[in-house]
Amino acid sequence: MAEKKTKQVKKTAEDREIKKTTATRKATVTKKATSARKTTVASKPATAKKPAAAKATTAKGKASASRREQFPAVVLRSMVVFPGMVLHFDITHASSIRSVQKAMETDRLVFVVAQKESAEKNPDVAELYNVGTIAKVQQMAKLPGNTMRVLVEGQSRAFLYSFDKGTPDHLIGNVEQIPEGKVQDPVREQAMLQEIKSRYLDYVQNFPKTRPYLTEKVQADTEIGRVLDMIASGLAFPYTQKQEILSALDIADRFERLAIMLTNEVDIAQVKNELSQQIKSRLEKNQKEYILREQLQYIQEELGGDELSDAERFEKQLAELQAPDEVKDKIQREINRFRSISSNSSESAVERGYIETLLELPWNKASEDNTDIVHAKEILETQHYGLQKVKERILEFLAVRALTKKGDSPIICLVGPPGTGKTSIARSVAEALGKEYVRISLGGVRDEAEIRGHRRTYVGAMPGRIAVGLKQAKVKNPLMLLDEIDKVSSDYKGDTSSALLEVLDSEQNCRFSDHYVEIPLDLSEVLFIATANTTQTIPKPLLDRMEVIEVTSYTSNEKFHIAKEYLLEKQLKKNGLEGGRLSINDSALKDVIEFYTREAGVRELERKIGEICRKAAREILEKDPEKTRVKVNSRNLEQYLGKQKYRKDKKNDKDEIGIVRGLAWTSVGGVTLQIEVNSMPGKGKLELTGQMGDVMKESAMTALSFVRSVSPAYKVPADYYETHDFHLHIPEGAVPKDGPSAGITMATALLSVAASRKVRADIAMTGEITLRGRVLPIGGLKEKILAAKIAGIKTVLIPKQNVKDAEEIEEEIKEGLTIIPVETMKDVLKEAFV
C-alpha cells in the first residue's frame, strides 16, 4: 500500500510539473505574439455570435477579455488542424502561400481555418467555419507547380471575426484565442477520460489499421481536452465531423460528440463484420450442397436413371426461380415435405399443386415499361374516337408514371354507361405501356375467397383471382383490369369489397395476403384500372382508394364516326364481306343511330350493323356470289332492320299552360321529360303519378310550397289553393324516375297552372329547387344538353353553379342552343313564361 501511495504522489508531482511547463510555454507564445503585431479593437462578428467560452470576462478585466489579435490566415480544404497536433499539408493558393511566408518572417504563427464547401475556390468569411486553430509553422518547402508543403503544430483554438488584406497581398485574420475549457469535478473528468479511452480501444479493435503510436499516446495522456483532440485528429472521419469536434468549446459537449461518433463507427463495423460472416457461411453451405448434388447426379447416371423425379424437377425450377430468399426457403421446405409424403397419398397431389403454384408465380420477374408518351397517344387515337378528356387524363397519368418510374400511382376507376369503351381503353393502355393485360371480372362475385383464395385445409382449395391473374401474366407488373367493380356483392361468406380494400391500397398491397399462397404477394407494381357503370353502389372506403375518371355518353356525331371508321370495317371482316361486297352509306348509318338504337355507347349499334351484314351475306349467296354487290341506304334500310324502333323526342308544337319540358339523366344517356300539371276543384291536395321516387316526390312538395309563397306576385287568388287540387304527372309511367333535378321544372309547371301563364314550347330546364326558390347544381349536364338538342329545344336553363361544366362540353353539342344560367326561380320564370 505504501509503495502504491508513493507512486501516486510521484505521478501527481509529475502532472503538476507538466502543467507548469505547458502554462509557461503558452505564456511565452502569447507574449511573443503580442509584441510582434498590433492589437485591434473588437469589431462586430463576421459570421456568428462569439461562443460562450470566448465571452468570459471579469469585473476588472473586461477590456482585456475582448481584445483580438491578427494572424496571417490560411484557408484549408477538407482538412482540420487540432491544438497540439502536428501535420503537413500542401497549399497552392497565392494568398495562403504569402501568409505562410509572412509568418516565417515573424513568430511563425498562422491562423488556419477550414472552408465549409471544399469545391469553393475563393470563399469569403461567410463560407468559412468560425472556429479555427492558431498553429506554428515548423517547416516549409517549395514543390513544383507553385505548390508549398507546410508542416504545422496546432497551438490553440481561436474564433474568427473578420479578414483584412495585408501587404503583400495576403489574408489577415482578426481572431480571438479561446482558452482550453476545464472540467470542474475531478471525479467526472477522470470518468470521462476512462470512458473515451475505452471507446477508442473498441474502435481500434474494429479498425486494426489505426496508427499504433496514436493508441499509445492516447493511453499515456491524462489531460481530457488533449486526449479528445488527439483522438479526433487521428481518426479517418470526414472533415465536417472533425470540425464539429473543433467547434465544441465545452469539454463535456466535445466528449459527448466524440463518444457518439466512436460508438456509431463501432456499431457500423460490427454490423459489417456480421454481414461478412453470414455471407461467408452461406457460400460455404452452397458449395457443400453443390458438391453433394454433383455426387448424387453422378451416382444416378451410373445407375442408369436419367429421368428426374417430381421433387428433382421442382428443385431444378427452384434454382432458376427469381424470388426473394424467404420465398425460396418456403418452397424448399415444401419440396422436402413433398419428398417425405407417399406418392399414393391424396396429400401428395395437394402438395404438388401447391408447389407448382408457388413456382409459377412471378416473384421478381418484371417486364420493362414503354415510356414513349407519343407512342401511347398514337395507340389511343388509333383505337378510340372521341373521349378526348379521358385520353388526356390517361396520357397525363402515363407521363407521371414514366417520370417517377414508380408503381404506387393512384388506381384509376373509369365510370360511365355501358358500351362507352371503358374496357377497350384499359386494353389500349396496356398495349401503350407494353404491359401484360389481365382482366378480372368482378360482376356477381360474392365470396371473399374469390379475391383472397381458399385456405389449403379445404378440399379443392385454389388461389384467389389476383394471384391467378399474376400467374397468367407471368410478370409481377401487369395491367390488371377489375371489370364491373360496382357489381360486387356480399353474403354470409364474406364481403368482397372489403377484400378489395387491401388490393387497391398502395400503402398495403406491397404485402397482399392470399390465403392459399400463404406468402405475401407484392402488388405495388401492378397497374390497376377498374371499370364501373356508377359510383352509387361502390362502398365509400373502396371508392376513396380510386381516382374516378368519367366516361360520358357518345354524341350522335361520335357514334357516326365510330360506326364508319371502326365498327363497319370490323363487321365486314367478321362476316366475310370484304372487297366491296357490302356498302352502307352515311345517311343509312345516321338512321340506324337515330331510329334503331337508344343507348349511351355503341354496342347495340354494332349489333345492328352486324345484322345488316348477315342479311346481306344471305342475299349475296342466294344470288350470284361473284357479281352481287349490296348497297344499303336510308330508303332500303327497313328491308334489313325492319320498322323503326324509336322516334325522336320532339319539343311541343305550341306554348301551353301546365306543360314544361325537363331534362333527366339515365344509365343510357340523357332524355327529356314532359311534366304535366292539371288543376281541378278540390281541397288543396297534390297528386303525384309517373313512378316517382321519394326524392322526386319531396322535390314536388318543395316546388308547391315555393309556388304558394310567390302566388300573390302573379295575381293568384288567396283561396285558390284551398279550393283546387293539383295533379302532377310525368309520362312513361312504367319507367321509375327519381332525383331532385326536376325541381325547377315542376315549380314552373305548377305556377303556370295557378297563374294561367303559358310556358314556351322551345325551352327546357334542369335544376334542384330550394324552399326559398334558389336553384342548386345538378349532374349529367352533357347528356341532358345532348337530349335537349336532339329534341329540337332552342333554349336550355341550367343552374349558375353548372356554368363551368357547360364550358367543358364540346361546341358540337352546344351549337344551335342558347344556354342560360339561372340562380333563382325568378330568373327561371322570366325566361320560361311567354
mmCIF file with all atom_site columns, N, CA, C and O in Angstrom, residues 4-45:
data_model
loop_
_atom_site.group_PDB
_atom_site.id
_atom_site.type_symbol
_atom_site.label_atom_id
_atom_site.label_alt_id
_atom_site.label_comp_id
_atom_site.label_asym_id
_atom_site.label_entity_id
_atom_site.label_seq_id
_atom_site.pdbx_PDB_ins_code
_atom_site.Cartn_x
_atom_site.Cartn_y
_atom_site.Cartn_z
_atom_site.occupancy
_atom_site.B_iso_or_equiv
_atom_site.pdbx_formal_charge
_atom_site.auth_seq_id
_atom_site.auth_comp_id
_atom_site.auth_asym_id
_atom_site.auth_atom_id
_atom_site.pdbx_PDB_model_num
ATOM 1   N N  . LYS A 1 4  ? 2.317   1.892  -3.366  1.00 0.00 ? 4  LYS A N  1
ATOM 2   C CA . LYS A 1 4  ? 1.325   2.397  -4.304  1.00 0.00 ? 4  LYS A CA 1
ATOM 3   C C  . LYS A 1 4  ? 1.065   3.873  -4.071  1.00 0.00 ? 4  LYS A C  1
ATOM 4   O O  . LYS A 1 4  ? 0.950   4.676  -4.980  1.00 0.00 ? 4  LYS A O  1
ATOM 5   N N  . LYS A 1 5  ? 1.002   4.253  -2.780  1.00 0.00 ? 5  LYS A N  1
ATOM 6   C CA . LYS A 1 5  ? 0.750   5.645  -2.426  1.00 0.00 ? 5  LYS A CA 1
ATOM 7   C C  . LYS A 1 5  ? 1.907   6.531  -2.894  1.00 0.00 ? 5  LYS A C  1
ATOM 8   O O  . LYS A 1 5  ? 1.728   7.638  -3.381  1.00 0.00 ? 5  LYS A O  1
ATOM 9   N N  . THR A 1 6  ? 3.137   6.027  -2.746  1.00 0.00 ? 6  THR A N  1
ATOM 10  C CA . THR A 1 6  ? 4.323   6.778  -3.183  1.00 0.00 ? 6  THR A CA 1
ATOM 11  C C  . THR A 1 6  ? 4.282   7.026  -4.681  1.00 0.00 ? 6  THR A C  1
ATOM 12  O O  . THR A 1 6  ? 4.602   8.115  -5.164  1.00 0.00 ? 6  THR A O  1
ATOM 13  N N  . LYS A 1 7  ? 3.841   6.012  -5.450  1.00 0.00 ? 7  LYS A N  1
ATOM 14  C CA . LYS A 1 7  ? 3.742   6.157  -6.911  1.00 0.00 ? 7  LYS A CA 1
ATOM 15  C C  . LYS A 1 7  ? 2.728   7.223  -7.287  1.00 0.00 ? 7  LYS A C  1
ATOM 16  O O  . LYS A 1 7  ? 2.938   8.027  -8.185  1.00 0.00 ? 7  LYS A O  1
ATOM 17  N N  . GLN A 1 8  ? 1.600   7.239  -6.537  1.00 0.00 ? 8  GLN A N  1
ATOM 18  C CA . GLN A 1 8  ? 0.562   8.237  -6.834  1.00 0.00 ? 8  GLN A CA 1
ATOM 19  C C  . GLN A 1 8  ? 1.066   9.647  -6.572  1.00 0.00 ? 8  GLN A C  1
ATOM 20  O O  . GLN A 1 8  ? 0.807   10.580 -7.317  1.00 0.00 ? 8  GLN A O  1
ATOM 21  N N  . VAL A 1 9  ? 1.812   9.812  -5.487  1.00 0.00 ? 9  VAL A N  1
ATOM 22  C CA . VAL A 1 9  ? 2.372   11.136 -5.155  1.00 0.00 ? 9  VAL A CA 1
ATOM 23  C C  . VAL A 1 9  ? 3.341   11.587 -6.242  1.00 0.00 ? 9  VAL A C  1
ATOM 24  O O  . VAL A 1 9  ? 3.336   12.732 -6.676  1.00 0.00 ? 9  VAL A O  1
ATOM 25  N N  . LYS A 1 10 ? 4.195   10.644 -6.684  1.00 0.00 ? 10 LYS A N  1
ATOM 26  C CA . LYS A 1 10 ? 5.150   10.968 -7.753  1.00 0.00 ? 10 LYS A CA 1
ATOM 27  C C  . LYS A 1 10 ? 4.407   11.375 -9.039  1.00 0.00 ? 10 LYS A C  1
ATOM 28  O O  . LYS A 1 10 ? 4.772   12.323 -9.712  1.00 0.00 ? 10 LYS A O  1
ATOM 29  N N  . LYS A 1 11 ? 3.331   10.622 -9.361  1.00 0.00 ? 11 LYS A N  1
ATOM 30  C CA . LYS A 1 11 ? 2.574   10.909 -10.579 1.00 0.00 ? 11 LYS A CA 1
ATOM 31  C C  . LYS A 1 11 ? 1.934   12.281 -10.508 1.00 0.00 ? 11 LYS A C  1
ATOM 32  O O  . LYS A 1 11 ? 1.942   13.061 -11.463 1.00 0.00 ? 11 LYS A O  1
ATOM 33  N N  . THR A 1 12 ? 1.419   12.616 -9.311  1.00 0.00 ? 12 THR A N  1
ATOM 34  C CA . THR A 1 12 ? 0.792   13.934 -9.124  1.00 0.00 ? 12 THR A CA 1
ATOM 35  C C  . THR A 1 12 ? 1.815   15.045 -9.296  1.00 0.00 ? 12 THR A C  1
ATOM 36  O O  . THR A 1 12 ? 1.559   16.068 -9.928  1.00 0.00 ? 12 THR A O  1
ATOM 37  N N  . ALA A 1 13 ? 2.970   14.835 -8.764  1.00 0.00 ? 13 ALA A N  1
ATOM 38  C CA . ALA A 1 13 ? 4.036   15.837 -8.888  1.00 0.00 ? 13 ALA A CA 1
ATOM 39  C C  . ALA A 1 13 ? 4.453   16.016 -10.343 1.00 0.00 ? 13 ALA A C  1
ATOM 40  O O  . ALA A 1 13 ? 4.674   17.128 -10.819 1.00 0.00 ? 13 ALA A O  1
ATOM 41  N N  . GLU A 1 14 ? 4.512   14.891 -11.065 1.00 0.00 ? 14 GLU A N  1
ATOM 42  C CA . GLU A 1 14 ? 4.865   14.961 -12.482 1.00 0.00 ? 14 GLU A CA 1
ATOM 43  C C  . GLU A 1 14 ? 3.801   15.716 -13.277 1.00 0.00 ? 14 GLU A C  1
ATOM 44  O O  . GLU A 1 14 ? 4.122   16.529 -14.140 1.00 0.00 ? 14 GLU A O  1
ATOM 45  N N  . ASP A 1 15 ? 2.525   15.438 -12.953 1.00 0.00 ? 15 ASP A N  1
ATOM 46  C CA . ASP A 1 15 ? 1.431   16.132 -13.653 1.00 0.00 ? 15 ASP A CA 1
ATOM 47  C C  . ASP A 1 15 ? 1.504   17.629 -13.423 1.00 0.00 ? 15 ASP A C  1
ATOM 48  O O  . ASP A 1 15 ? 1.301   18.440 -14.336 1.00 0.00 ? 15 ASP A O  1
ATOM 49  N N  . ARG A 1 16 ? 1.808   18.005 -12.163 1.00 0.00 ? 16 ARG A N  1
ATOM 50  C CA . ARG A 1 16 ? 1.911   19.442 -11.848 1.00 0.00 ? 16 ARG A CA 1
ATOM 51  C C  . ARG A 1 16 ? 3.060   20.081 -12.633 1.00 0.00 ? 16 ARG A C  1
ATOM 52  O O  . ARG A 1 16 ? 2.968   21.202 -13.141 1.00 0.00 ? 16 ARG A O  1
ATOM 53  N N  . GLU A 1 17 ? 4.144   19.346 -12.755 1.00 0.00 ? 17 GLU A N  1
ATOM 54  C CA . GLU A 1 17 ? 5.305   19.873 -13.478 1.00 0.00 ? 17 GLU A CA 1
ATOM 55  C C  . GLU A 1 17 ? 4.977   20.064 -14.967 1.00 0.00 ? 17 GLU A C  1
ATOM 56  O O  . GLU A 1 17 ? 5.322   21.061 -15.577 1.00 0.00 ? 17 GLU A O  1
ATOM 57  N N  . ILE A 1 18 ? 4.217   19.072 -15.523 1.00 0.00 ? 18 ILE A N  1
ATOM 58  C CA . ILE A 1 18 ? 3.832   19.158 -16.951 1.00 0.00 ? 18 ILE A CA 1
ATOM 59  C C  . ILE A 1 18 ? 2.928   20.350 -17.191 1.00 0.00 ? 18 ILE A C  1
ATOM 60  O O  . ILE A 1 18 ? 3.096   21.127 -18.116 1.00 0.00 ? 18 ILE A O  1
ATOM 61  N N  . LYS A 1 19 ? 1.958   20.533 -16.262 1.00 0.00 ? 19 LYS A N  1
ATOM 62  C CA . LYS A 1 19 ? 1.027   21.661 -16.399 1.00 0.00 ? 19 LYS A CA 1
ATOM 63  C C  . LYS A 1 19 ? 1.765   22.992 -16.294 1.00 0.00 ? 19 LYS A C  1
ATOM 64  O O  . LYS A 1 19 ? 1.496   23.942 -17.014 1.00 0.00 ? 19 LYS A O  1
ATOM 65  N N  . LYS A 1 20 ? 2.748   23.037 -15.347 1.00 0.00 ? 20 LYS A N  1
ATOM 66  C CA . LYS A 1 20 ? 3.516   24.264 -15.143 1.00 0.00 ? 20 LYS A CA 1
ATOM 67  C C  . LYS A 1 20 ? 4.318   24.595 -16.404 1.00 0.00 ? 20 LYS A C  1
ATOM 68  O O  . LYS A 1 20 ? 4.360   25.738 -16.869 1.00 0.00 ? 20 LYS A O  1
ATOM 69  N N  . THR A 1 21 ? 4.923   23.555 -17.008 1.00 0.00 ? 21 THR A N  1
ATOM 70  C CA . THR A 1 21 ? 5.717   23.763 -18.226 1.00 0.00 ? 21 THR A CA 1
ATOM 71  C C  . THR A 1 21 ? 4.839   24.240 -19.389 1.00 0.00 ? 21 THR A C  1
ATOM 72  O O  . THR A 1 21 ? 5.198   25.139 -20.137 1.00 0.00 ? 21 THR A O  1
ATOM 73  N N  . THR A 1 22 ? 3.663   23.616 -19.475 1.00 0.00 ? 22 THR A N  1
ATOM 74  C CA . THR A 1 22 ? 2.722   23.988 -20.543 1.00 0.00 ? 22 THR A CA 1
ATOM 75  C C  . THR A 1 22 ? 2.260   25.426 -20.399 1.00 0.00 ? 22 THR A C  1
ATOM 76  O O  . THR A 1 22 ? 2.196   26.195 -21.351 1.00 0.00 ? 22 THR A O  1
ATOM 77  N N  . ALA A 1 23 ? 1.947   25.804 -19.141 1.00 0.00 ? 23 ALA A N  1
ATOM 78  C CA . ALA A 1 23 ? 1.495   27.188 -18.889 1.00 0.00 ? 23 ALA A CA 1
ATOM 79  C C  . ALA A 1 23 ? 2.591   28.185 -19.240 1.00 0.00 ? 23 ALA A C  1
ATOM 80  O O  . ALA A 1 23 ? 2.349   29.246 -19.826 1.00 0.00 ? 23 ALA A O  1
ATOM 81  N N  . THR A 1 24 ? 3.839   27.834 -18.877 1.00 0.00 ? 24 THR A N  1
ATOM 82  C CA . THR A 1 24 ? 4.972   28.728 -19.190 1.00 0.00 ? 24 THR A CA 1
ATOM 83  C C  . THR A 1 24 ? 5.143   28.882 -20.695 1.00 0.00 ? 24 THR A C  1
ATOM 84  O O  . THR A 1 24 ? 5.368   29.977 -21.215 1.00 0.00 ? 24 THR A O  1
ATOM 85  N N  . ARG A 1 25 ? 5.024   27.745 -21.421 1.00 0.00 ? 25 ARG A N  1
ATOM 86  C CA . ARG A 1 25 ? 5.182   27.776 -22.874 1.00 0.00 ? 25 ARG A CA 1
ATOM 87  C C  . ARG A 1 25 ? 4.104   28.636 -23.523 1.00 0.00 ? 25 ARG A C  1
ATOM 88  O O  . ARG A 1 25 ? 4.369   29.438 -24.401 1.00 0.00 ? 25 ARG A O  1
ATOM 89  N N  . LYS A 1 26 ? 2.848   28.499 -23.051 1.00 0.00 ? 26 LYS A N  1
ATOM 90  C CA . LYS A 1 26 ? 1.737   29.292 -23.610 1.00 0.00 ? 26 LYS A CA 1
ATOM 91  C C  . LYS A 1 26 ? 1.945   30.766 -23.340 1.00 0.00 ? 26 LYS A C  1
ATOM 92  O O  . LYS A 1 26 ? 1.683   31.620 -24.180 1.00 0.00 ? 26 LYS A O  1
ATOM 93  N N  . ALA A 1 27 ? 2.413   31.071 -22.127 1.00 0.00 ? 27 ALA A N  1
ATOM 94  C CA . ALA A 1 27 ? 2.662   32.487 -21.782 1.00 0.00 ? 27 ALA A CA 1
ATOM 95  C C  . ALA A 1 27 ? 3.725   33.079 -22.697 1.00 0.00 ? 27 ALA A C  1
ATOM 96  O O  . ALA A 1 27 ? 3.625   34.226 -23.153 1.00 0.00 ? 27 ALA A O  1
ATOM 97  N N  . THR A 1 28 ? 4.768   32.283 -22.959 1.00 0.00 ? 28 THR A N  1
ATOM 98  C CA . THR A 1 28 ? 5.850   32.757 -23.836 1.00 0.00 ? 28 THR A CA 1
ATOM 99  C C  . THR A 1 28 ? 5.334   33.028 -25.242 1.00 0.00 ? 28 THR A C  1
ATOM 100 O O  . THR A 1 28 ? 5.630   34.047 -25.862 1.00 0.00 ? 28 THR A O  1
ATOM 101 N N  . VAL A 1 29 ? 4.480   32.052 -25.770 1.00 0.00 ? 29 VAL A N  1
ATOM 102 C CA . VAL A 1 29 ? 3.929   32.196 -27.121 1.00 0.00 ? 29 VAL A CA 1
ATOM 103 C C  . VAL A 1 29 ? 3.066   33.438 -27.216 1.00 0.00 ? 29 VAL A C  1
ATOM 104 O O  . VAL A 1 29 ? 3.150   34.238 -28.137 1.00 0.00 ? 29 VAL A O  1
ATOM 105 N N  . THR A 1 30 ? 2.223   33.639 -26.179 1.00 0.00 ? 30 THR A N  1
ATOM 106 C CA . THR A 1 30 ? 1.310   34.794 -26.172 1.00 0.00 ? 30 THR A CA 1
ATOM 107 C C  . THR A 1 30 ? 2.087   36.099 -26.123 1.00 0.00 ? 30 THR A C  1
ATOM 108 O O  . THR A 1 30 ? 1.791   37.071 -26.815 1.00 0.00 ? 30 THR A O  1
ATOM 109 N N  . LYS A 1 31 ? 3.170   36.118 -25.305 1.00 0.00 ? 31 LYS A N  1
ATOM 110 C CA . LYS A 1 31 ? 3.986   37.335 -25.157 1.00 0.00 ? 31 LYS A CA 1
ATOM 111 C C  . LYS A 1 31 ? 4.656   37.688 -26.475 1.00 0.00 ? 31 LYS A C  1
ATOM 112 O O  . LYS A 1 31 ? 4.697   38.839 -26.894 1.00 0.00 ? 31 LYS A O  1
ATOM 113 N N  . LYS A 1 32 ? 5.194   36.669 -27.157 1.00 0.00 ? 32 LYS A N  1
ATOM 114 C CA . LYS A 1 32 ? 5.853   36.915 -28.437 1.00 0.00 ? 32 LYS A CA 1
ATOM 115 C C  . LYS A 1 32 ? 4.860   37.417 -29.474 1.00 0.00 ? 32 LYS A C  1
ATOM 116 O O  . LYS A 1 32 ? 5.149   38.329 -30.235 1.00 0.00 ? 32 LYS A O  1
ATOM 117 N N  . ALA A 1 33 ? 3.662   36.773 -29.494 1.00 0.00 ? 33 ALA A N  1
ATOM 118 C CA . ALA A 1 33 ? 2.645   37.172 -30.473 1.00 0.00 ? 33 ALA A CA 1
ATOM 119 C C  . ALA A 1 33 ? 2.201   38.595 -30.247 1.00 0.00 ? 33 ALA A C  1
ATOM 120 O O  . ALA A 1 33 ? 2.009   39.360 -31.192 1.00 0.00 ? 33 ALA A O  1
ATOM 121 N N  . THR A 1 34 ? 2.105   38.986 -28.959 1.00 0.00 ? 34 THR A N  1
ATOM 122 C CA . THR A 1 34 ? 1.645   40.346 -28.636 1.00 0.00 ? 34 THR A CA 1
ATOM 123 C C  . THR A 1 34 ? 2.670   41.377 -29.066 1.00 0.00 ? 34 THR A C  1
ATOM 124 O O  . THR A 1 34 ? 2.355   42.445 -29.592 1.00 0.00 ? 34 THR A O  1
ATOM 125 N N  . SER A 1 35 ? 3.940   41.080 -28.859 1.00 0.00 ? 35 SER A N  1
ATOM 126 C CA . SER A 1 35 ? 4.998   42.031 -29.222 1.00 0.00 ? 35 SER A CA 1
ATOM 127 C C  . SER A 1 35 ? 5.211   42.108 -30.724 1.00 0.00 ? 35 SER A C  1
ATOM 128 O O  . SER A 1 35 ? 5.778   43.062 -31.232 1.00 0.00 ? 35 SER A O  1
ATOM 129 N N  . ALA A 1 36 ? 4.790   41.066 -31.475 1.00 0.00 ? 36 ALA A N  1
ATOM 130 C CA . ALA A 1 36 ? 5.065   41.013 -32.914 1.00 0.00 ? 36 ALA A CA 1
ATOM 131 C C  . ALA A 1 36 ? 3.976   41.629 -33.775 1.00 0.00 ? 36 ALA A C  1
ATOM 132 O O  . ALA A 1 36 ? 4.141   41.762 -34.961 1.00 0.00 ? 36 ALA A O  1
ATOM 133 N N  . ARG A 1 37 ? 2.814   41.982 -33.228 1.00 0.00 ? 37 ARG A N  1
ATOM 134 C CA . ARG A 1 37 ? 1.727   42.550 -34.019 1.00 0.00 ? 37 ARG A CA 1
ATOM 135 C C  . ARG A 1 37 ? 0.915   43.525 -33.212 1.00 0.00 ? 37 ARG A C  1
ATOM 136 O O  . ARG A 1 37 ? 1.000   43.554 -31.994 1.00 0.00 ? 37 ARG A O  1
ATOM 137 N N  . LYS A 1 38 ? 0.125   44.317 -33.914 1.00 0.00 ? 38 LYS A N  1
ATOM 138 C CA . LYS A 1 38 ? -0.742  45.250 -33.227 1.00 0.00 ? 38 LYS A CA 1
ATOM 139 C C  . LYS A 1 38 ? -1.998  44.543 -32.761 1.00 0.00 ? 38 LYS A C  1
ATOM 140 O O  . LYS A 1 38 ? -2.462  43.621 -33.368 1.00 0.00 ? 38 LYS A O  1
ATOM 141 N N  . THR A 1 39 ? -2.558  45.044 -31.669 1.00 0.00 ? 39 THR A N  1
ATOM 142 C CA . THR A 1 39 ? -3.811  44.506 -31.155 1.00 0.00 ? 39 THR A CA 1
ATOM 143 C C  . THR A 1 39 ? -4.937  45.413 -31.621 1.00 0.00 ? 39 THR A C  1
ATOM 144 O O  . THR A 1 39 ? -4.875  46.610 -31.437 1.00 0.00 ? 39 THR A O  1
ATOM 145 N N  . THR A 1 40 ? -5.941  44.842 -32.257 1.00 0.00 ? 40 THR A N  1
ATOM 146 C CA . THR A 1 40 ? -7.036  45.640 -32.807 1.00 0.00 ? 40 THR A CA 1
ATOM 147 C C  . THR A 1 40 ? -8.198  45.689 -31.848 1.00 0.00 ? 40 THR A C  1
ATOM 148 O O  . THR A 1 40 ? -8.383  44.791 -31.027 1.00 0.00 ? 40 THR A O  1
ATOM 149 N N  . VAL A 1 41 ? -8.968  46.758 -31.968 1.00 0.00 ? 41 VAL A N  1
ATOM 150 C CA . VAL A 1 41 ? -10.161 46.902 -31.118 1.00 0.00 ? 41 VAL A CA 1
ATOM 151 C C  . VAL A 1 41 ? -11.237 45.959 -31.641 1.00 0.00 ? 41 VAL A C  1
ATOM 152 O O  . VAL A 1 41 ? -11.365 45.744 -32.839 1.00 0.00 ? 41 VAL A O  1
ATOM 153 N N  . ALA A 1 42 ? -12.051 45.426 -30.729 1.00 0.00 ? 42 ALA A N  1
ATOM 154 C CA . ALA A 1 42 ? -13.076 44.436 -31.106 1.00 0.00 ? 42 ALA A CA 1
ATOM 155 C C  . ALA A 1 42 ? -14.079 45.034 -32.079 1.00 0.00 ? 42 ALA A C  1
ATOM 156 O O  . ALA A 1 42 ? -14.492 46.163 -31.917 1.00 0.00 ? 42 ALA A O  1
ATOM 157 N N  . SER A 1 43 ? -14.435 44.247 -33.095 1.00 0.00 ? 43 SER A N  1
ATOM 158 C CA . SER A 1 43 ? -15.455 44.672 -34.053 1.00 0.00 ? 43 SER A CA 1
ATOM 159 C C  . SER A 1 43 ? -16.581 43.653 -34.071 1.00 0.00 ? 43 SER A C  1
ATOM 160 O O  . SER A 1 43 ? -16.495 42.624 -33.423 1.00 0.00 ? 43 SER A O  1
ATOM 161 N N  . LYS A 1 44 ? -17.635 43.948 -34.829 1.00 0.00 ? 44 LYS A N  1
ATOM 162 C CA . LYS A 1 44 ? -18.804 43.066 -34.882 1.00 0.00 ? 44 LYS A CA 1
ATOM 163 C C  . LYS A 1 44 ? -18.424 41.728 -35.523 1.00 0.00 ? 44 LYS A C  1
ATOM 164 O O  . LYS A 1 44 ? -17.723 41.702 -36.523 1.00 0.00 ? 44 LYS A O  1
ATOM 165 N N  . PRO A 1 45 ? -18.865 40.574 -34.985 1.00 0.00 ? 45 PRO A N  1
ATOM 166 C CA . PRO A 1 45 ? -18.520 39.269 -35.552 1.00 0.00 ? 45 PRO A CA 1
ATOM 167 C C  . PRO A 1 45 ? -18.951 39.161 -37.003 1.00 0.00 ? 45 PRO A C  1
ATOM 168 O O  . PRO A 1 45 ? -19.985 39.696 -37.394 1.00 0.00 ? 45 PRO A O  1
#
